[in-house]
Coordinates of C-alpha atoms and ligand atoms in Angstrom, one line a residue:
Chain A
X37 CA -4.2 -40.7 17.5
X38 CA -7.8 -39.9 18.0
X39 CA -7.0 -37.5 20.8
X40 CA -4.4 -35.9 18.6
X41 CA -6.8 -35.4 15.8
X42 CA -9.4 -34.1 18.2
X43 CA -6.9 -31.4 19.4
X44 CA -6.2 -30.5 15.8
X45 CA -9.9 -30.0 15.1
X46 CA -10.3 -27.9 18.2
X47 CA -7.1 -26.0 17.3
X48 CA -8.4 -25.2 13.8
X49 CA -11.4 -23.5 15.4
X50 CA -9.4 -21.4 17.8
X51 CA -6.8 -20.8 15.0
X52 CA -9.5 -19.5 12.7
X53 CA -10.4 -16.8 15.2
X54 CA -6.7 -15.9 15.7
X55 CA -6.1 -15.9 12.0
X56 CA -9.0 -13.6 11.3
X57 CA -7.8 -11.1 13.9
X58 CA -4.2 -11.4 12.8
X59 CA -5.1 -10.4 9.2
X60 CA -6.3 -7.0 10.4
X61 CA -3.0 -6.5 12.4
X62 CA -0.9 -7.4 9.4
X63 CA -2.8 -5.4 6.8
X64 CA -2.8 -2.3 8.9
X65 CA 0.9 -2.7 9.7
X66 CA 1.6 -3.4 6.0
X67 CA 0.1 -0.1 4.9
X68 CA 0.9 2.4 7.6
X69 CA 3.5 0.5 9.7
X70 CA 1.3 0.9 12.8
X71 CA 0.7 -1.9 15.4
X72 CA -2.9 -1.2 16.0
X73 CA -3.3 -2.2 19.6
X74 CA -7.0 -1.3 19.5
X75 CA -7.6 -4.1 17.0
X76 CA -8.4 -6.7 19.7
X77 CA -11.1 -4.4 20.9
X78 CA -12.6 -4.1 17.5
X79 CA -13.0 -7.9 17.7
X80 CA -14.7 -7.4 21.1
X81 CA -17.1 -4.9 19.6
X82 CA -17.9 -7.3 16.8
X83 CA -18.8 -9.9 19.4
X84 CA -21.1 -7.4 21.1
X85 CA -22.8 -6.4 17.9
X86 CA -23.3 -10.1 17.2
X87 CA -24.7 -10.5 20.7
X88 CA -27.1 -7.6 20.3
X89 CA -28.2 -8.8 16.9
X90 CA -29.0 -12.4 18.0
X91 CA -30.2 -11.8 21.6
X92 CA -31.9 -8.4 21.5
X93 CA -33.0 -8.3 17.8
X94 CA -33.5 -12.0 17.4
X95 CA -31.6 -12.2 14.2
X96 CA -30.0 -15.4 12.9
X97 CA -26.3 -16.1 12.6
X98 CA -25.6 -14.9 9.1
X99 CA -27.4 -11.5 9.4
X100 CA -25.6 -11.0 12.7
X101 CA -22.3 -11.8 11.1
X102 CA -22.8 -9.4 8.2
X103 CA -24.1 -6.6 10.5
X104 CA -21.1 -7.1 12.9
X105 CA -18.7 -6.9 10.0
X106 CA -20.2 -3.8 8.5
X107 CA -20.3 -2.1 11.9
X108 CA -16.7 -2.9 12.7
X109 CA -15.6 -1.7 9.3
X110 CA -17.2 1.6 10.0
X111 CA -15.8 1.9 13.5
X112 CA -12.3 0.9 12.1
X113 CA -12.4 3.6 9.5
X114 CA -13.6 6.3 12.0
X115 CA -10.9 5.4 14.5
X116 CA -8.3 5.7 11.8
X117 CA -9.6 9.1 10.7
X118 CA -9.9 10.5 14.2
X119 CA -7.0 8.9 16.0
X120 CA -4.3 7.8 13.6
X121 CA -4.5 10.0 10.5
X122 CA -3.5 13.2 12.3
X123 CA -0.3 11.3 13.4
X124 CA 0.6 10.0 9.9
X125 CA 3.8 11.9 9.9
X126 CA 4.5 11.8 13.7
X127 CA 6.9 9.3 15.3
X128 CA 5.8 5.7 15.4
X129 CA 5.8 5.7 19.2
X130 CA 3.2 8.5 19.2
X131 CA 0.9 6.5 17.0
X132 CA 1.5 3.4 19.1
X133 CA 0.6 5.1 22.4
X134 CA -2.5 6.5 20.7
X135 CA -3.5 3.0 19.7
X136 CA -3.2 1.9 23.3
X137 CA -5.4 4.9 24.3
X138 CA -8.0 3.9 21.7
X139 CA -8.0 0.4 23.1
X140 CA -8.7 1.7 26.6
X141 CA -11.4 4.0 25.3
X142 CA -13.2 1.2 23.5
X143 CA -13.0 -1.1 26.5
X144 CA -14.2 1.6 28.9
X145 CA -17.0 2.7 26.6
X146 CA -18.2 -0.9 26.3
X147 CA -18.1 -1.3 30.1
X148 CA -20.1 1.8 30.5
X149 CA -22.8 0.9 27.9
X150 CA -23.0 -2.9 28.3
X151 CA -21.9 -3.3 31.9
X152 CA -18.6 -4.8 33.1
X153 CA -19.8 -8.4 33.5
X154 CA -20.0 -11.0 30.8
X155 CA -23.2 -11.8 28.8
X156 CA -23.9 -15.2 27.6
X157 CA -24.4 -15.7 23.9
X158 CA -27.3 -17.9 22.6
X159 CA -26.7 -21.1 20.7
X160 CA -27.7 -19.8 17.4
X161 CA -26.1 -22.7 15.5
X162 CA -27.4 -25.5 17.6
X163 CA -25.4 -28.1 19.4
X164 CA -25.3 -30.8 16.8
X165 CA -22.1 -32.8 16.7
X166 CA -20.7 -35.4 14.3
X167 CA -18.6 -38.3 15.2
X168 CA -15.9 -39.0 12.6
X169 CA -13.8 -42.1 13.5
X170 CA -14.0 -41.1 17.2
X171 CA -13.2 -37.5 16.6
X172 CA -16.1 -35.2 17.7
X173 CA -16.7 -32.3 15.4
X174 CA -19.4 -29.8 16.3
X175 CA -21.6 -27.9 13.8
X176 CA -20.2 -24.7 15.3
X177 CA -16.6 -25.8 14.5
X178 CA -17.5 -26.6 11.0
X179 CA -19.2 -23.3 10.5
X180 CA -16.4 -21.3 12.1
X181 CA -13.9 -23.1 9.9
X182 CA -15.9 -22.7 6.7
X183 CA -16.7 -19.1 7.3
X184 CA -13.0 -18.3 8.0
X185 CA -11.8 -20.1 4.9
X186 CA -14.4 -18.3 2.7
X187 CA -13.4 -14.9 4.2
X188 CA -9.8 -15.7 3.5
X189 CA -10.5 -16.7 -0.1
X190 CA -12.5 -13.5 -0.5
X191 CA -9.7 -11.4 1.0
X192 CA -7.1 -13.1 -1.3
X193 CA -9.3 -12.4 -4.3
X194 CA -9.7 -8.7 -3.3
X195 CA -6.0 -8.2 -2.6
X196 CA -4.6 -10.1 -5.6
X197 CA -7.2 -9.6 -8.3
X198 CA -9.0 -6.3 -7.9
X199 CA -8.0 -2.7 -8.5
X200 CA -8.5 -1.7 -4.9
X201 CA -6.3 -4.6 -3.9
X202 CA -3.5 -3.6 -6.2
X203 CA -3.8 0.0 -4.8
X204 CA -3.5 -1.4 -1.3
X205 CA -0.3 -3.3 -2.2
X206 CA 1.1 -0.4 -4.1
X207 CA 0.5 2.0 -1.2
X208 CA 2.1 -0.4 1.2
X209 CA 5.3 -0.7 -0.8
X210 CA 5.6 2.9 -2.1
X211 CA 2.9 5.4 -1.2
X212 CA 4.5 8.3 -3.1
X213 CA 4.7 6.3 -6.3
X214 CA 1.2 5.1 -5.8
X215 CA 0.1 8.7 -5.6
X216 CA 1.8 9.4 -8.9
X217 CA -0.4 6.8 -10.4
X218 CA -3.4 8.8 -9.2
X219 CA -4.1 6.5 -6.2
X220 CA -5.9 8.3 -3.3
X221 CA -3.7 7.1 -0.5
X222 CA -6.1 8.2 2.3
X223 CA -9.0 6.3 0.8
X224 CA -6.8 3.3 0.3
X225 CA -5.8 3.3 4.0
X226 CA -9.5 3.6 4.9
X227 CA -10.3 0.6 2.8
X228 CA -7.6 -1.3 4.6
X229 CA -8.9 -0.5 8.0
X230 CA -12.4 -1.3 6.8
X231 CA -11.4 -4.8 5.6
X232 CA -9.2 -5.6 8.6
X233 CA -11.8 -4.4 11.1
X234 CA -14.6 -6.4 9.3
X235 CA -12.6 -9.5 9.6
X236 CA -12.0 -8.9 13.3
X237 CA -15.8 -8.3 13.6
X238 CA -16.4 -11.7 12.0
X239 CA -14.0 -13.3 14.4
X240 CA -15.9 -11.7 17.3
X241 CA -19.2 -13.2 16.3
X242 CA -17.6 -16.5 15.7
X243 CA -16.0 -16.6 19.1
X244 CA -19.2 -15.5 20.7
X245 CA -21.0 -18.6 19.3
X246 CA -18.0 -20.8 20.1
X247 CA -17.6 -19.9 23.7
X248 CA -21.1 -18.6 24.3
X249 CA -20.0 -15.6 26.1
X250 CA -19.0 -11.9 25.5
X251 CA -17.3 -9.5 27.9
X252 CA -15.7 -6.0 27.5
X253 CA -12.1 -7.2 28.1
X254 CA -12.4 -10.3 25.9
X255 CA -10.3 -8.7 23.2
X256 CA -7.1 -8.5 25.3
X257 CA -5.7 -12.0 25.2
X258 CA -6.9 -13.0 21.7
X259 CA -5.6 -9.6 20.5
X260 CA -2.1 -10.4 21.8
X261 CA -2.3 -14.0 20.5
X262 CA -3.3 -12.8 17.0
X263 CA -0.6 -10.2 17.1
X264 CA 1.9 -12.9 17.9
X265 CA 0.4 -15.0 15.0
X266 CA 0.9 -12.0 12.7
X267 CA 4.6 -11.5 13.8
X268 CA 5.1 -15.3 13.6
X269 CA 4.0 -15.4 10.0
X270 CA 5.8 -12.2 9.1
X271 CA 4.0 -9.0 9.9
X272 CA 2.6 -7.3 6.8
X273 CA 2.3 -10.6 4.9
X274 CA -1.3 -11.8 4.5
X275 CA -0.7 -15.5 4.0
X276 CA 1.7 -15.3 7.0
X277 CA -1.1 -14.1 9.3
X278 CA -3.4 -16.9 8.1
X279 CA -0.7 -19.5 8.7
X280 CA 0.4 -18.0 12.0
X281 CA -3.2 -17.9 13.3
X282 CA -3.8 -21.5 12.6
X283 CA -0.4 -22.5 13.9
X284 CA -0.8 -20.7 17.2
X285 CA -4.3 -22.0 17.7
X286 CA -3.2 -25.6 17.1
X287 CA -0.2 -25.2 19.4
X288 CA -2.4 -23.9 22.2
X289 CA -4.9 -26.7 22.0
X290 CA -2.2 -29.3 21.8
X291 CA -0.4 -27.9 24.8
X292 CA -3.7 -27.7 26.7
X293 CA -4.7 -31.2 25.6
X294 CA -1.4 -33.0 26.4
X295 CA 0.1 -30.8 29.1
X296 CA -1.8 -28.2 30.9
X297 CA -3.6 -25.1 30.0
X298 CA -1.3 -23.3 32.4
X299 CA 1.5 -23.7 30.0
X300 CA -0.2 -22.8 26.8
X301 CA 0.6 -19.0 26.9
X302 CA 4.2 -19.7 27.9
X303 CA 4.7 -22.1 25.0
X304 CA 3.3 -19.5 22.5
X305 CA 5.6 -16.8 23.8
X306 CA 8.6 -19.2 23.6
X307 CA 7.8 -20.0 20.0
X308 CA 7.6 -16.3 19.3
X309 CA 10.9 -15.6 20.9
X310 CA 12.6 -18.5 18.9
X311 CA 11.1 -17.2 15.7
X312 CA 12.3 -13.7 16.4
X313 CA 15.8 -15.0 17.0
X314 CA 16.0 -17.4 14.1
X315 CA 14.0 -15.5 11.5
X316 CA 13.2 -12.0 12.7
X317 CA 11.1 -11.1 9.6
X318 CA 8.7 -14.0 10.5
X319 CA 8.3 -17.4 8.9
X320 CA 7.2 -16.2 5.5
X321 CA 9.0 -12.9 5.7
X322 CA 12.0 -12.0 3.6
X323 CA 15.0 -10.8 5.7
X324 CA 15.4 -7.6 3.8
X325 CA 17.1 -4.5 5.1
X326 CA 14.8 -1.6 5.8
X327 CA 14.6 0.6 2.6
X328 CA 16.2 4.0 3.0
Chain B
X295 CA 0.5 23.9 -22.1
X296 CA 2.2 24.0 -18.7
X297 CA 3.2 27.3 -17.0
X298 CA 5.1 27.4 -13.8
X299 CA 4.9 30.8 -12.4
X300 CA 7.4 32.0 -9.7
X301 CA 7.0 29.1 -7.4
X302 CA 8.6 28.8 -4.0
X303 CA 8.8 25.5 -2.2
X304 CA 10.1 24.9 1.3
X305 CA 11.0 21.7 3.2
X306 CA 10.6 23.0 6.7
X307 CA 13.3 25.6 6.9
X308 CA 15.0 24.7 3.7
X309 CA 14.0 27.0 0.8
X310 CA 14.4 24.5 -2.1
X311 CA 12.7 26.5 -4.9
X312 CA 13.2 30.2 -4.9
X313 CA 10.9 31.6 -7.5
X314 CA 11.0 29.2 -10.5
X315 CA 9.3 30.2 -13.7
X316 CA 9.2 28.1 -16.9
X317 CA 6.8 26.9 -19.5
X318 CA 6.3 24.0 -21.8
X319 CA 4.4 24.3 -25.0
X320 CA 2.2 21.6 -26.6
X321 CA 4.4 19.1 -28.6
X322 CA 7.7 20.2 -27.2
X323 CA 10.5 18.4 -25.5
X324 CA 11.8 20.7 -22.8
X325 CA 14.7 19.8 -20.7
X326 CA 15.8 21.0 -17.3
X327 CA 19.4 20.5 -16.4
X328 CA 21.2 21.4 -13.2
X329 CA 23.6 19.9 -10.7
X330 CA 22.7 17.7 -7.7
X331 CA 20.5 19.4 -5.2
X332 CA 19.5 22.2 -7.6
X333 CA 15.8 21.5 -7.0
X334 CA 14.8 19.7 -10.2
X335 CA 13.0 16.8 -8.5
X336 CA 11.4 19.2 -6.1
X337 CA 9.9 21.0 -9.1
X338 CA 8.5 17.8 -10.6
X339 CA 7.0 16.7 -7.3
X340 CA 5.4 20.1 -7.1
X341 CA 3.9 19.9 -10.6
X342 CA 2.6 16.4 -9.7
X343 CA 1.0 17.6 -6.5
X344 CA 3.2 15.7 -4.1
X345 CA 4.5 19.0 -2.7
X346 CA 2.7 22.2 -2.4
X347 CA 4.4 25.5 -2.9
X348 CA 4.4 28.3 -0.4
X349 CA 4.0 30.9 -3.2
X350 CA 3.4 30.9 -7.0
X351 CA 1.2 29.1 -9.4
X352 CA 1.2 26.1 -11.8
X353 CA -1.2 26.3 -14.7
X354 CA -1.9 23.3 -16.9
X355 CA -4.1 23.7 -20.0
X356 CA -5.3 27.1 -18.6
X357 CA -6.3 25.5 -15.3
X358 CA -4.5 26.3 -12.0
X359 CA -3.5 22.9 -10.5
X360 CA -1.6 24.2 -7.5
X361 CA -4.2 23.4 -5.0
X362 CA -5.2 20.1 -6.6
X363 CA -4.2 16.6 -5.4
X364 CA -2.1 14.3 -7.4
X365 CA -5.2 12.2 -8.4
X366 CA -6.7 15.3 -10.1
X367 CA -3.4 16.1 -11.8
X368 CA -2.9 12.6 -13.2
X369 CA -6.5 12.7 -14.4
X370 CA -5.9 16.0 -16.2
X371 CA -3.0 14.5 -18.1
X372 CA 0.3 14.9 -16.3
X373 CA 2.2 11.7 -15.4
X374 CA 5.6 11.5 -13.9
X375 CA 8.3 8.9 -14.1
X376 CA 10.0 9.6 -10.8
X377 CA 13.7 9.6 -10.1
X378 CA 15.0 6.1 -9.2
X379 CA 12.1 4.5 -11.1
X380 CA 10.0 3.6 -8.1
X381 CA 8.4 0.5 -9.7
X382 CA 6.3 -1.5 -7.2
X383 CA 8.3 -4.4 -5.9
X384 CA 6.4 -7.5 -5.0
X385 CA 4.0 -6.8 -7.9
X386 CA 4.3 -8.3 -11.3
X387 CA 5.4 -6.4 -14.4
X388 CA 1.8 -6.7 -15.6
X389 CA 0.4 -5.4 -12.4
X390 CA 2.8 -2.5 -12.5
X391 CA 1.6 -1.5 -15.9
X392 CA -2.0 -1.7 -14.7
X393 CA -1.2 0.6 -11.9
X394 CA -0.3 3.2 -14.6
X395 CA -3.8 3.0 -15.9
X396 CA -5.3 3.2 -12.4
X397 CA -7.6 6.1 -13.1
X398 CA -8.8 4.8 -16.4
X399 CA -12.0 2.9 -17.0
X400 CA -11.8 2.4 -20.8
X401 CA -11.0 -1.3 -20.9
X402 CA -10.4 -1.3 -24.7
X403 CA -8.2 1.7 -24.6
X404 CA -6.2 0.1 -21.8
X405 CA -5.7 -3.0 -23.8
X406 CA -4.6 -1.0 -26.8
X407 CA -2.1 0.9 -24.7
X408 CA -0.8 -2.4 -23.2
X409 CA -0.2 -3.6 -26.7
X410 CA 1.7 -0.4 -27.7
X411 CA 3.8 -0.6 -24.5
X412 CA 4.7 -4.2 -25.4
X413 CA 5.6 -3.0 -28.9
X414 CA 7.8 -0.2 -27.6
X415 CA 9.4 -2.4 -24.8
X416 CA 9.3 -6.0 -26.0
X417 CA 11.3 -7.1 -23.0
X418 CA 8.4 -6.2 -20.7
X419 CA 6.1 -8.5 -22.6
X420 CA 8.5 -11.4 -22.0
X421 CA 8.6 -10.6 -18.3
X422 CA 4.9 -9.9 -17.7
X423 CA 4.4 -12.4 -14.8
X424 CA 7.7 -11.7 -13.2
X425 CA 8.1 -9.8 -9.9
X426 CA 9.1 -6.3 -11.1
X427 CA 11.9 -6.1 -8.5
X428 CA 13.7 -8.9 -10.3
X429 CA 14.2 -6.7 -13.5
X430 CA 17.5 -5.2 -14.3
X431 CA 18.0 -1.4 -13.9
X432 CA 17.4 -0.8 -17.6
X433 CA 14.3 -2.9 -17.6
X434 CA 13.0 -1.2 -14.6
X435 CA 13.4 2.1 -16.3
X436 CA 11.5 0.8 -19.2
X437 CA 8.8 -0.5 -16.9
X438 CA 8.6 2.9 -15.2
X439 CA 8.2 4.6 -18.6
X440 CA 5.7 2.0 -19.8
X441 CA 3.7 2.3 -16.6
X442 CA 3.5 6.1 -17.1
X443 CA 2.4 5.7 -20.7
X444 CA -0.4 3.5 -19.5
X445 CA -2.0 6.7 -18.1
X446 CA -2.1 8.1 -21.7
X447 CA -0.5 11.4 -20.5
X448 CA -0.6 14.6 -22.4
X449 CA 2.5 15.8 -20.6
X450 CA 5.1 13.3 -19.5
X451 CA 7.5 14.3 -16.7
X452 CA 10.8 12.3 -16.8
X453 CA 13.1 12.6 -13.8
X454 CA 16.6 11.5 -14.8
X455 CA 15.6 8.5 -16.9
X456 CA 19.2 7.7 -17.9
X457 CA 20.5 7.6 -14.4
X458 CA 22.7 4.6 -13.7
X459 CA 22.4 3.1 -17.2
X460 CA 25.1 1.8 -19.5
X461 CA 25.8 4.2 -22.5
X462 CA 24.1 1.9 -25.0
X463 CA 21.0 1.9 -22.9
X464 CA 21.1 5.6 -22.5
X465 CA 21.0 6.0 -26.2
X466 CA 18.1 3.7 -26.4
X467 CA 16.2 5.5 -23.7
X468 CA 16.7 8.8 -25.5
X469 CA 15.5 7.4 -28.8
X470 CA 12.4 6.1 -27.0
X471 CA 11.8 9.6 -25.5
X472 CA 12.1 11.1 -29.0
X473 CA 9.7 8.6 -30.3
X474 CA 7.1 9.1 -27.5
X475 CA 7.3 12.8 -28.3
X476 CA 6.8 12.2 -32.0
X477 CA 3.6 10.2 -31.3
X478 CA 2.1 13.3 -29.6
X479 CA 3.2 13.4 -26.0
X480 CA 4.7 16.6 -24.7
X481 CA 7.8 16.0 -22.5
X482 CA 9.5 17.8 -19.7
X483 CA 12.8 16.0 -19.2
X484 CA 15.1 16.3 -16.3
X485 CA 18.7 15.2 -16.9
X486 CA 22.2 15.1 -15.5
X487 CA 23.3 14.0 -19.0
X488 CA 23.1 17.5 -20.4
X489 CA 24.7 16.7 -23.7
X490 CA 22.1 14.1 -24.6
X491 CA 19.2 16.0 -23.2
X492 CA 20.1 19.2 -25.1
X493 CA 20.5 17.3 -28.3
X494 CA 17.0 16.1 -28.3
X495 CA 15.3 19.1 -26.7
X496 CA 13.5 21.9 -28.4
X497 CA 14.3 24.1 -25.5
X498 CA 16.0 23.9 -22.2
X499 CA 16.4 25.5 -18.8
X500 CA 19.4 25.5 -16.4
X501 CA 18.7 25.4 -12.7
X502 CA 21.0 26.3 -9.9
X503 CA 20.2 26.2 -6.2
X504 CA 16.5 26.7 -6.6
X505 CA 16.5 29.2 -9.4
X506 CA 16.5 29.2 -13.2
X507 CA 19.7 30.8 -14.3
X508 CA 19.6 30.2 -18.1
X509 CA 17.2 29.3 -20.8
X510 CA 17.1 29.0 -24.5
X511 CA 16.8 26.5 -27.4
X512 CA 18.7 23.2 -27.1
X513 CA 21.2 24.5 -29.6
X514 CA 21.7 27.8 -27.9
X515 CA 22.3 26.2 -24.6
X516 CA 24.7 23.6 -26.0
X517 CA 26.8 26.5 -27.4
X518 CA 26.7 28.6 -24.3
X519 CA 30.0 29.0 -22.6
X520 CA 28.5 28.7 -19.1
X521 CA 26.7 25.5 -19.9
X522 CA 29.8 24.0 -21.6
X523 CA 31.9 24.8 -18.6
X524 CA 29.5 23.6 -16.0
X525 CA 27.6 20.7 -17.6
X526 CA 29.3 19.6 -20.7
X527 CA 32.8 19.1 -19.3
X528 CA 34.6 22.1 -20.9
Ligands
ATP200 N1 12.3 15.6 1.8 C1 13.3 16.6 1.9 N2 13.5 17.2 3.1 C2 14.4 18.2 3.2 N3 15.1 18.7 2.2 C3 14.9 18.1 1.0 C4 14.0 17.0 0.8 N4 14.1 16.7 -0.5 C5 15.0 17.5 -1.1 N5 15.5 18.4 -0.2 C6 16.5 19.4 -0.4 O1 16.0 20.3 -1.5 C7 17.1 20.6 -2.4 C8 16.6 20.2 -3.8 O2 16.5 18.8 -3.9 P1 16.1 18.0 -5.2 O3 15.9 16.6 -4.9 O4 14.9 18.7 -5.8 O5 17.4 18.2 -6.1 P2 17.7 17.7 -7.6 O6 18.0 18.8 -8.4 O7 16.6 16.8 -8.0 O8 19.0 16.8 -7.3 P3 19.5 15.5 -8.0 O9 20.1 15.9 -9.3 O10 20.6 15.0 -7.0 O11 18.4 14.6 -8.1 C9 18.3 19.9 -1.9 O12 19.1 20.8 -1.2 C10 17.8 18.8 -1.0 O13 18.7 18.5 0.0
MG201 MG1 16.5 14.8 -8.4

């Protein structure tokens, strides 16, 4: 039982990271129906910004987090403007291939600037741990989880209760009608990229302090896992991405804890395949026909 | 108030509007009738700034709006209720109404207009917290109209508001349109239901394959042999 709870605690930390990345995938997909394959690399950039802030500038955790989020938001918006916006009316496959191109570009640029090898991240949060009935919980895990929950609450507030959130939802269901209300569709898409990328940036900083390392290709695997989490929860559905992220994170740690880490990816893929067969729109998705 | 001057609109190679000229004066109800595919919706989309003509001009309150985006056009006082209603599914009735007031910042005015929309469409008030996509067709039409009124338009463009509604509801919708006009909103009404439209309109235009072929007062058009044959069933 203690071991099980321990795995759940570990899974929640990993799941937090996946969930934060998955949110950006799902929001961008919701609004422009693009699988933004460069999203995992935004997360990697966030980790590097966090690294630079803490190691080279000597800043603390929270300033580093904020700076990484802002930087990633700006990068996300610029990428959308340069790479995706000109393809707004092109085929989906053209945009998808472009996204893969952007992904390579970000990875190669980071390798060029920061070098190809990994850097180690300092322990900005200390190594304090708590023992709760035999379950070891570290300060880092608590902070990762709390920051993630706070960001999710903030996101829910913005999306559900504010004008810009309503505009984002309106554009994602009916861009023309939103335009007839006076919504600036391009600006709304930019906001969506900004928010999604900021969340990925936060995930990058959190993962940096969790695993104490950053590298140019670190976005690849978590990017894919977060994408699976988004599809699992129902792509385009925000609570789906949150749930999917935590679920995938917990499954991975349980498989690693009880079986072998060799199997963890396979299990995640099998779950995805089952979901796609049983409920193609994702766990929280409605199985609606595509609107004509 | 609104002058459409010889506009041409293309969808790729398709020449949908071939030189359309019409005008709407302050306080009028003007109707535009025409068969399927004549280009009526295309004209409204052009006025709203969703489409841009290849030639011609649209002037609203002495201001050319042809190069403006839809945000500017809504702000200057033109709101459209699009064909097929296009309410926002997944958003509540209340949120849909707020979307209508998207560009407004006057909280008190918005609240007042919400109250008057509730008064005009009591059913919406009962359904405020409900997902708009669960409304019936008639209720969705009312929501679409209420949403448009939330922008406090000077000119309201209505694209086939009676489409797909039962006769009793059609009558109700037309009464509401008359009433909206009576309270000071100018209306450009597109309809397939020519009889009803001409009966409430001050003036009308008939469109065929991208061109205006007839115009006159509502009365004149109702009496016209061509209109009777083509649109009033003999
Ligand atoms: N997005 C589009 N792409 C290509 N052609 C279009 C498009 N929209 C409309 N058309 C064409 O333009 C012409 C005018 O269409 P429009 O929708 O304006 O007609 P309408 O008068 O509103 O018809 P209805 O009464 O059926 O609504 C039609 O021939 C139509 O096929
Ligand atoms: Mg039409």
